[in-house]
């Protein structure tokens, strides 16, 4: 074999070996790339993780101290509250021996420990007072952490009996960074509200864990009761007073123009009161406050009373309820000699005057009797309407009281509970 062919064969073998070596290096780098990514993730500061508790979830005792409930807005369906959360759980990895450290407990910044990240589902905004609170760690590894917050949440008020309504407002605390197999809550609620100068009072607190939960959570329920006596007086008393004033106005004589002006003025004033009242009362999609129906019925009664007064006065003015009165006849003097109109004696003049006065009296008596039936009929009809109006008004008040005490209104199901918008579908 010639030397040139030998050199070409060696070059070819060297090139093949070089390509094979490069291919092996490429495959080796590709195989170690995921491991390099894991090393880079481990190098990052991912923070403390939830303590491992074996096959059982970590139990956190939660005490919720409600200190204030304020700014209850029934028009916006929102309520603001201030509370303090006391969290306690066990982390054996943080325990130490007495020989190592003689202290029975230490305080550490919360960012050095694992802490649950809470999200309030109903909250419009949440203000955590301290962004990095300090936790107390005991020698056995028990951790206590206090979190103070102020929040504004949505609340579905039951306003059927406003302003004597009672509602339950819920606050759901979720820990979305963990699963239900890793974490569980044991909640407790404590009422620490000492101020009673509020329209809405907290009559009860309840903390529980919902049966169905996507993530670890607990729910705090505030039972609110409206105790605003001022609101009740400001709403109910003016309506009843205007209704009584309308009944008293019906006692005025029908022919007087002051009765019409009184009724119209009363109706216009109530219209202004009703329009301002509708803007202040809350509205609902299913159960509106009963006061809206009550004041609307009062408006209808006042309108009917005013219309009756105007119609009766108009018909009476046109003479439909009183007969026409014939003009007064000039009394004729008896014994007057037209053929001889001369001066008469005093005796004849006195006799003539007495006869004229007796004739005038005899003519005006039938006229007065003719007028009296018209007045009596109009007054009778107006009196009958007044009695009927009083009876209807009294019955409406009694019916309203019965409905207020006994009637119950069931709100419509929310979209999450009613298919096809959400919830469990029906097959």
Short mmCIF file of C-alpha atoms in Angstrom, two decimals:
data_model
loop_
_atom_site.label_atom_id
_atom_site.label_comp_id
_atom_site.label_asym_id
_atom_site.label_seq_id
_atom_site.Cartn_x
_atom_site.Cartn_y
_atom_site.Cartn_z
CA UNK A 1 0.00 0.00 0.00
CA UNK A 2 1.30 3.37 -0.95
CA UNK A 3 2.18 5.94 1.70
CA UNK A 4 -0.38 8.47 0.34
CA UNK A 5 -3.23 6.06 0.76
CA UNK A 6 -2.12 5.29 4.32
CA UNK A 7 -2.14 9.00 5.22
CA UNK A 8 -5.58 9.48 3.70
CA UNK A 9 -6.91 6.52 5.71
CA UNK A 10 -5.46 7.93 8.90
CA UNK A 11 -7.02 11.33 8.25
CA UNK A 12 -10.40 9.73 7.61
CA UNK A 13 -10.18 7.73 10.84
CA UNK A 14 -9.16 10.84 12.77
CA UNK A 15 -12.14 12.78 11.39
CA UNK A 16 -14.53 9.96 12.25
CA UNK A 17 -13.17 9.75 15.80
CA UNK A 18 -13.46 13.52 16.18
CA UNK A 19 -17.10 13.53 15.03
CA UNK A 20 -17.92 10.67 17.36
CA UNK A 21 -16.32 12.50 20.27
CA UNK A 22 -18.27 15.69 19.52
CA UNK A 23 -21.52 13.72 19.34
CA UNK A 24 -20.86 12.10 22.70
CA UNK A 25 -20.08 15.49 24.26
CA UNK A 26 -23.32 16.93 22.89
CA UNK A 27 -25.36 14.05 24.28
CA UNK A 28 -23.60 14.37 27.64
CA UNK A 29 -24.39 18.11 27.87
CA UNK A 30 -28.02 17.46 26.93
CA UNK A 31 -28.31 14.82 29.63
CA UNK A 32 -26.89 17.11 32.36
CA UNK A 33 -28.99 20.18 31.39
CA UNK A 34 -32.07 19.30 33.62
CA UNK A 35 -29.73 18.68 36.54
CA UNK A 36 -28.20 22.10 35.97
CA UNK A 37 -31.68 23.64 36.02
CA UNK A 38 -32.42 21.94 39.33
CA UNK A 39 -29.17 23.26 40.74
CA UNK A 40 -30.09 26.78 39.66
CA UNK A 41 -33.54 26.48 41.27
CA UNK A 42 -31.97 25.23 44.47
CA UNK A 43 -29.62 28.18 44.43
CA UNK A 44 -32.58 30.61 44.42
CA UNK A 45 -34.12 31.94 47.64
CA UNK A 46 -37.49 30.14 47.52
CA UNK A 47 -38.15 30.73 51.21
CA UNK A 48 -39.22 28.32 53.95
CA UNK A 49 -41.61 25.50 53.07
CA UNK A 50 -44.51 24.09 55.04
CA UNK A 51 -43.34 21.78 57.88
CA UNK A 52 -43.54 18.13 56.93
CA UNK A 53 -45.98 16.31 59.21
CA UNK A 54 -45.84 12.85 57.67
CA UNK A 55 -49.04 11.48 56.18
CA UNK A 56 -51.33 13.80 58.19
CA UNK A 57 -51.89 17.49 57.40
CA UNK A 58 -50.42 20.27 59.51
CA UNK A 59 -52.98 21.55 62.05
CA UNK A 60 -53.13 25.32 62.69
CA UNK A 61 -55.24 26.67 65.54
CA UNK A 62 -56.75 30.04 64.57
CA UNK A 63 -58.32 32.43 67.08
CA UNK A 64 -60.11 35.37 65.44
CA UNK A 65 -60.58 38.36 67.76
CA UNK A 66 -63.10 40.77 66.19
CA UNK A 67 -62.48 44.22 67.67
CA UNK A 68 -64.68 46.49 65.55
CA UNK A 69 -67.35 46.41 62.86
CA UNK A 70 -67.97 49.78 61.23
CA UNK A 71 -69.05 51.49 58.03
CA UNK A 72 -71.99 49.20 57.26
CA UNK A 73 -73.23 50.38 53.86
CA UNK A 74 -76.53 48.75 52.93
CA UNK A 75 -76.70 50.57 49.60
CA UNK A 76 -73.34 49.15 48.47
CA UNK A 77 -73.79 45.87 50.38
CA UNK A 78 -70.41 46.23 52.11
CA UNK A 79 -69.16 46.09 55.70
CA UNK A 80 -65.79 47.06 57.17
CA UNK A 81 -64.23 45.30 60.14
CA UNK A 82 -61.04 45.13 62.18
CA UNK A 83 -59.76 41.89 63.66
CA UNK A 84 -56.74 40.09 65.06
CA UNK A 85 -55.66 36.58 64.02
CA UNK A 86 -53.72 34.40 66.44
CA UNK A 87 -52.09 31.45 64.63
CA UNK A 88 -50.36 28.60 66.46
CA UNK A 89 -48.85 25.39 65.06
CA UNK A 90 -46.02 22.94 65.72
CA UNK A 91 -42.75 22.79 63.74
CA UNK A 92 -40.41 20.17 65.28
CA UNK A 93 -37.54 21.37 63.10
CA UNK A 94 -37.42 24.63 65.12
CA UNK A 95 -37.15 22.94 68.54
CA UNK A 96 -33.89 23.01 70.50
CA UNK A 97 -32.43 21.46 73.60
CA UNK A 98 -32.03 23.30 76.86
CA UNK A 99 -28.29 22.74 76.78
CA UNK A 100 -28.06 24.46 73.41
CA UNK A 101 -30.09 27.52 74.43
CA UNK A 102 -31.42 28.06 77.96
CA UNK A 103 -34.24 30.30 76.76
CA UNK A 104 -37.73 28.85 76.75
CA UNK A 105 -38.79 30.88 73.69
CA UNK A 106 -37.39 33.23 71.08
CA UNK A 107 -38.88 35.73 68.60
CA UNK A 108 -38.09 35.54 64.91
CA UNK A 109 -39.16 37.62 61.91
CA UNK A 110 -41.98 35.94 60.04
CA UNK A 111 -40.09 35.95 56.74
CA UNK A 112 -37.63 33.43 58.25
CA UNK A 113 -40.48 31.00 58.99
CA UNK A 114 -43.16 29.37 56.95
CA UNK A 115 -46.49 31.15 57.45
CA UNK A 116 -49.79 30.63 55.63
CA UNK A 117 -50.65 33.21 52.97
CA UNK A 118 -54.28 34.25 53.53
CA UNK A 119 -56.67 35.53 50.89
CA UNK A 120 -60.14 36.75 51.92
CA UNK A 121 -62.52 35.78 49.14
CA UNK A 122 -65.21 38.40 49.89
CA UNK A 123 -62.75 41.26 50.45
CA UNK A 124 -62.70 44.38 48.32
CA UNK A 125 -59.47 45.44 50.01
CA UNK A 126 -57.37 44.22 52.95
CA UNK A 127 -54.94 46.29 55.00
CA UNK A 128 -52.46 44.18 56.97
CA UNK A 129 -51.10 46.33 59.77
CA UNK A 130 -47.62 44.73 59.84
CA UNK A 131 -45.98 43.37 56.71
CA UNK A 132 -43.28 41.48 58.62
CA UNK A 133 -44.61 40.60 62.10
CA UNK A 134 -42.49 38.68 64.56
CA UNK A 135 -43.39 35.15 65.60
CA UNK A 136 -42.83 33.58 68.99
CA UNK A 137 -41.14 30.14 68.90
CA UNK A 138 -41.02 27.96 72.01
CA UNK A 139 -38.36 25.43 72.87
CA UNK A 140 -40.64 22.54 71.83
CA UNK A 141 -41.18 24.08 68.39
CA UNK A 142 -44.61 25.66 69.00
CA UNK A 143 -45.07 28.85 66.96
CA UNK A 144 -47.43 31.72 67.75
CA UNK A 145 -48.05 34.47 65.21
CA UNK A 146 -50.36 37.49 65.51
CA UNK A 147 -51.76 39.19 62.38
CA UNK A 148 -53.79 42.41 62.59
CA UNK A 149 -55.92 43.51 59.65
CA UNK A 150 -58.69 45.84 58.52
CA UNK A 151 -60.83 44.79 55.60
CA UNK A 152 -63.87 45.84 53.60
CA UNK A 153 -65.93 42.90 52.43
CA UNK A 154 -69.09 42.20 50.50
CA UNK A 155 -72.15 41.13 52.50
CA UNK A 156 -75.54 39.88 51.31
CA UNK A 157 -77.83 41.80 53.65
CA UNK A 158 -81.35 40.51 54.29
CA UNK A 159 -83.22 43.83 54.09
CA UNK A 160 -86.82 42.63 54.03
CA UNK A 161 -87.54 44.15 57.46
CA UNK A 162 -85.26 47.16 57.19
CA UNK A 163 -84.61 49.07 59.48
CA UNK A 164 -85.06 46.12 61.87
CA UNK A 165 -83.11 43.71 59.72
CA UNK A 166 -80.76 40.90 60.71
CA UNK A 167 -78.03 39.61 58.41
CA UNK A 168 -75.14 37.14 58.41
CA UNK A 169 -71.91 38.30 56.78
CA UNK A 170 -69.18 35.76 56.00
CA UNK A 171 -65.42 36.16 55.62
CA UNK A 172 -63.64 33.18 54.02
CA UNK A 173 -59.88 32.93 54.67
CA UNK A 174 -58.15 30.78 52.02
CA UNK A 175 -54.56 29.52 51.87
CA UNK A 176 -54.18 28.92 48.13
CA UNK A 177 -50.45 28.13 48.33
CA UNK A 178 -51.20 24.78 50.02
CA UNK A 179 -53.52 21.84 49.55
CA UNK A 180 -56.10 20.33 51.88
CA UNK A 181 -53.83 17.28 52.31
CA UNK A 182 -51.05 19.51 53.61
CA UNK A 183 -52.90 21.98 55.83
CA UNK A 184 -56.02 22.18 58.01
CA UNK A 185 -57.43 24.93 60.23
CA UNK A 186 -59.16 24.72 63.61
CA UNK A 187 -60.84 28.15 63.90
CA UNK A 188 -62.29 29.87 66.98
CA UNK A 189 -64.07 33.26 67.13
CA UNK A 190 -63.93 35.77 69.99
CA UNK A 191 -66.10 38.90 70.20
CA UNK A 192 -64.10 41.83 71.58
CA UNK A 193 -66.41 44.65 70.52
CA UNK A 194 -67.01 46.90 73.53
CA UNK A 195 -68.57 49.90 71.79
CA UNK A 196 -72.37 49.93 71.48
CA UNK A 197 -72.67 53.26 69.66
CA UNK A 198 -73.35 51.65 66.30
CA UNK A 199 -76.45 51.21 64.15
CA UNK A 200 -75.49 47.60 63.47
CA UNK A 201 -74.51 45.44 66.44
CA UNK A 202 -72.69 42.11 66.29
CA UNK A 203 -75.02 39.69 68.06
CA UNK A 204 -73.04 36.56 67.29
CA UNK A 205 -69.79 35.17 65.89
CA UNK A 206 -69.19 31.74 64.43
CA UNK A 207 -66.05 30.20 62.97
CA UNK A 208 -66.18 26.97 61.01
CA UNK A 209 -64.50 24.97 58.28
CA UNK A 210 -66.65 24.57 55.13
CA UNK A 211 -67.44 21.04 54.02
CA UNK A 212 -66.41 21.70 50.44
CA UNK A 213 -63.12 23.53 49.98
CA UNK A 214 -60.81 23.84 47.01
CA UNK A 215 -57.95 25.01 49.21
CA UNK A 216 -57.44 25.01 53.01
CA UNK A 217 -59.78 27.61 54.45
CA UNK A 218 -61.98 28.61 57.36
CA UNK A 219 -65.03 30.85 57.47
CA UNK A 220 -65.97 33.57 59.96
CA UNK A 221 -69.66 34.55 60.16
CA UNK A 222 -70.78 37.86 61.67
CA UNK A 223 -74.42 38.05 62.80
CA UNK A 224 -75.44 41.72 62.46
CA UNK A 225 -78.60 43.30 63.81
CA UNK A 226 -79.84 46.77 62.97
CA UNK A 227 -80.72 48.75 66.12
CA UNK A 228 -81.21 52.16 64.51
CA UNK A 229 -84.20 53.62 66.36
CA UNK A 230 -83.48 56.99 64.76
CA UNK A 231 -83.94 55.53 61.28
CA UNK A 232 -87.23 53.94 62.27
CA UNK A 233 -88.54 57.20 63.72
CA UNK A 234 -87.34 59.20 60.71
CA UNK A 235 -89.07 56.87 58.23
CA UNK A 236 -92.28 55.62 59.85
CA UNK A 237 -93.40 58.65 61.88
CA UNK A 238 -93.55 61.14 58.95
CA UNK A 239 -95.59 58.72 56.84
CA UNK A 240 -98.14 58.08 59.61
CA UNK A 241 -98.29 61.80 60.45
CA UNK A 242 -99.06 62.76 56.84
CA UNK A 243 -101.77 60.08 56.68
CA UNK A 244 -103.43 61.38 59.85
CA UNK A 245 -103.18 64.96 58.56
CA UNK A 246 -104.97 63.87 55.38
CA UNK A 247 -107.80 62.31 57.40
CA UNK A 248 -108.13 65.50 59.45
CA UNK A 249 -108.17 67.56 56.24
CA UNK A 250 -111.24 65.63 55.07
CA UNK A 251 -113.19 67.14 57.97
CA UNK A 252 -113.02 70.61 56.38
CA UNK A 253 -116.21 71.82 54.63
CA UNK A 254 -116.46 70.68 51.05
CA UNK A 255 -117.32 74.14 49.66
CA UNK A 256 -114.26 75.84 51.08
CA UNK A 257 -111.36 76.28 48.70
CA UNK A 258 -108.90 75.79 51.55
CA UNK A 259 -109.67 72.06 51.56
CA UNK A 260 -108.46 71.59 47.97
CA UNK A 261 -105.32 73.62 48.52
CA UNK A 262 -104.68 71.72 51.77
CA UNK A 263 -105.01 68.33 50.08
CA UNK A 264 -102.87 69.27 47.07
CA UNK A 265 -100.15 70.74 49.30
CA UNK A 266 -100.15 67.59 51.43
CA UNK A 267 -99.86 65.35 48.37
CA UNK A 268 -97.00 67.37 46.87
CA UNK A 269 -95.10 67.35 50.15
CA UNK A 270 -95.48 63.59 50.39
CA UNK A 271 -94.27 63.17 46.81
CA UNK A 272 -91.06 65.00 47.75
CA UNK A 273 -90.72 62.82 50.86
CA UNK A 274 -91.36 59.64 48.85
CA UNK A 275 -88.82 60.48 46.13
CA UNK A 276 -86.09 61.17 48.69
CA UNK A 277 -87.07 58.05 50.61
CA UNK A 278 -86.73 55.75 47.61
CA UNK A 279 -83.17 56.95 47.07
CA UNK A 280 -82.17 56.21 50.67
CA UNK A 281 -83.80 52.80 50.92
CA UNK A 282 -81.79 49.86 49.56
CA UNK A 283 -83.07 47.71 46.72
CA UNK A 284 -82.65 44.02 46.13
CA UNK A 285 -83.10 41.66 43.21
CA UNK A 286 -85.40 39.30 45.13
CA UNK A 287 -86.60 40.64 48.53
CA UNK A 288 -87.11 44.40 48.63
CA UNK A 289 -87.74 46.13 51.97
CA UNK A 290 -91.37 46.10 53.06
CA UNK A 291 -91.18 49.83 53.75
CA UNK A 292 -91.06 50.50 50.00
CA UNK A 293 -94.46 48.81 49.55
CA UNK A 294 -95.79 50.52 52.68
CA UNK A 295 -94.92 54.06 51.57
CA UNK A 296 -96.16 53.33 48.04
CA UNK A 297 -99.54 52.31 49.47
CA UNK A 298 -99.64 55.54 51.48
CA UNK A 299 -98.99 57.49 48.28
CA UNK A 300 -101.90 55.73 46.59
CA UNK A 301 -104.24 56.51 49.50
CA UNK A 302 -103.27 60.20 49.49
CA UNK A 303 -103.77 60.41 45.74
CA UNK A 304 -107.26 58.85 45.93
CA UNK A 305 -108.26 61.23 48.75
CA UNK A 306 -107.04 64.28 46.82
CA UNK A 307 -108.80 63.17 43.62
CA UNK A 308 -112.08 62.65 45.54
CA UNK A 309 -111.89 66.14 47.02
CA UNK A 310 -111.22 67.79 43.67
CA UNK A 311 -113.99 65.89 41.86
CA UNK A 312 -116.61 66.51 44.54
CA UNK A 313 -115.75 70.18 44.75
CA UNK A 314 -115.87 70.57 40.95
CA UNK A 315 -119.23 68.81 40.61
CA UNK A 316 -120.68 70.77 43.50
CA UNK A 317 -119.49 74.05 41.98
CA UNK A 318 -121.25 73.22 38.71
CA UNK A 319 -124.52 72.58 40.49
CA UNK A 320 -124.70 68.84 40.00
CA UNK A 321 -125.38 68.26 43.66
CA UNK A 322 -127.56 71.33 44.45
CA UNK A 323 -130.77 72.39 42.63
CA UNK A 324 -130.94 75.67 40.88
CA UNK A 325 -132.35 78.50 42.99
CA UNK A 326 -135.06 80.68 41.46
CA UNK A 327 -134.62 84.43 41.83
CA UNK A 328 -136.31 86.19 44.73
CA UNK A 329 -139.74 87.38 43.84
CA UNK A 330 -140.49 90.99 44.70
CA UNK A 331 -143.17 91.01 47.35
CA UNK A 332 -146.36 92.55 46.22
CA UNK A 333 -148.05 94.84 48.64
CA UNK A 334 -151.53 93.74 49.46
CA UNK A 335 -154.19 96.34 49.40
CA UNK A 336 -152.10 98.66 47.16
CA UNK A 337 -154.39 100.77 44.99
CA UNK A 338 -152.54 101.30 41.76
CA UNK A 339 -155.33 103.35 40.33
CA UNK A 340 -155.15 105.82 43.18
CA UNK A 341 -151.48 106.10 44.19
CA UNK A 342 -151.91 108.74 46.68
CA UNK A 343 -150.54 109.17 50.15
CA UNK A 344 -151.75 106.68 52.72
CA UNK A 345 -152.32 106.91 56.33
CA UNK A 346 -149.92 105.56 58.93
CA UNK A 347 -152.17 102.62 59.72
CA UNK A 348 -152.36 101.57 56.10
CA UNK A 349 -148.52 101.85 55.70
CA UNK A 350 -147.84 99.71 58.77
CA UNK A 351 -150.32 97.06 57.61
CA UNK A 352 -148.73 97.01 54.18
CA UNK A 353 -145.20 96.60 55.65
CA UNK A 354 -146.31 93.70 57.88
CA UNK A 355 -147.92 91.97 54.92
CA UNK A 356 -144.78 92.40 52.78
CA UNK A 357 -142.52 91.02 55.49
CA UNK A 358 -144.78 87.98 56.03
CA UNK A 359 -144.82 87.33 52.29
CA UNK A 360 -141.02 87.60 52.10
CA UNK A 361 -140.67 85.09 54.93
CA UNK A 362 -143.14 82.72 53.30
CA UNK A 363 -141.20 82.91 50.01
CA UNK A 364 -137.72 82.44 51.47
CA UNK A 365 -138.68 79.38 53.58
CA UNK A 366 -139.31 77.11 50.53
CA UNK A 367 -136.13 78.45 48.98
CA UNK A 368 -134.10 77.52 52.08
CA UNK A 369 -135.75 74.11 52.17
CA UNK A 370 -134.88 73.65 48.51
CA UNK A 371 -131.24 74.44 49.24
CA UNK A 372 -130.93 72.13 52.25
CA UNK A 373 -131.35 68.79 50.38
CA UNK A 374 -128.42 69.66 48.03
CA UNK A 375 -126.03 70.38 50.90
CA UNK A 376 -127.11 67.31 52.83
CA UNK A 377 -126.53 65.02 49.83
CA UNK A 378 -123.03 66.33 49.13
CA UNK A 379 -122.04 66.19 52.78
CA UNK A 380 -123.45 62.67 53.06
CA UNK A 381 -121.44 61.40 50.11
CA UNK A 382 -118.29 63.06 51.42
CA UNK A 383 -118.95 61.65 54.88
CA UNK A 384 -119.42 58.13 53.45
CA UNK A 385 -116.13 58.44 51.58
CA UNK A 386 -114.41 59.64 54.77
CA UNK A 387 -115.65 56.62 56.73
CA UNK A 388 -114.61 54.26 53.94
CA UNK A 389 -111.21 55.95 53.71
CA UNK A 390 -110.63 55.60 57.45
CA UNK A 391 -111.61 51.91 57.38
CA UNK A 392 -109.33 51.19 54.40
CA UNK A 393 -106.47 53.06 56.06
CA UNK A 394 -106.87 51.15 59.33
CA UNK A 395 -107.09 47.80 57.54
CA UNK A 396 -103.97 48.58 55.51
CA UNK A 397 -102.03 49.31 58.71
CA UNK A 398 -103.19 46.04 60.28
CA UNK A 399 -102.31 44.08 57.13
CA UNK A 400 -98.87 45.68 57.05
CA UNK A 401 -98.22 44.69 60.68
CA UNK A 402 -99.29 41.09 59.96
CA UNK A 403 -97.07 40.90 56.88
CA UNK A 404 -94.17 42.43 58.80
CA UNK A 405 -94.42 39.81 61.56
CA UNK A 406 -95.30 36.64 59.64
CA UNK A 407 -94.19 36.94 56.03
CA UNK A 408 -90.90 35.35 55.01
CA UNK A 409 -89.11 35.99 51.74
CA UNK A 410 -86.65 33.50 50.32
CA UNK A 411 -83.90 35.06 48.27
CA UNK A 412 -83.05 33.67 44.87
CA UNK A 413 -80.24 31.17 44.66
CA UNK A 414 -76.85 32.66 43.75
CA UNK A 415 -75.37 31.74 40.36
CA UNK A 416 -72.86 29.37 41.97
CA UNK A 417 -75.73 27.33 43.46
CA UNK A 418 -78.14 27.41 40.55
CA UNK A 419 -77.52 25.65 37.23
CA UNK A 420 -76.87 26.45 34.39
CA UNK A 421 -74.79 29.36 35.69
CA UNK A 422 -72.76 27.21 38.04
CA UNK A 423 -72.88 24.64 40.77
CA UNK A 424 -73.67 20.99 40.32
CA UNK A 425 -75.52 20.34 37.03
CA UNK A 426 -78.70 18.30 36.93
CA UNK A 427 -78.56 15.23 34.69
#
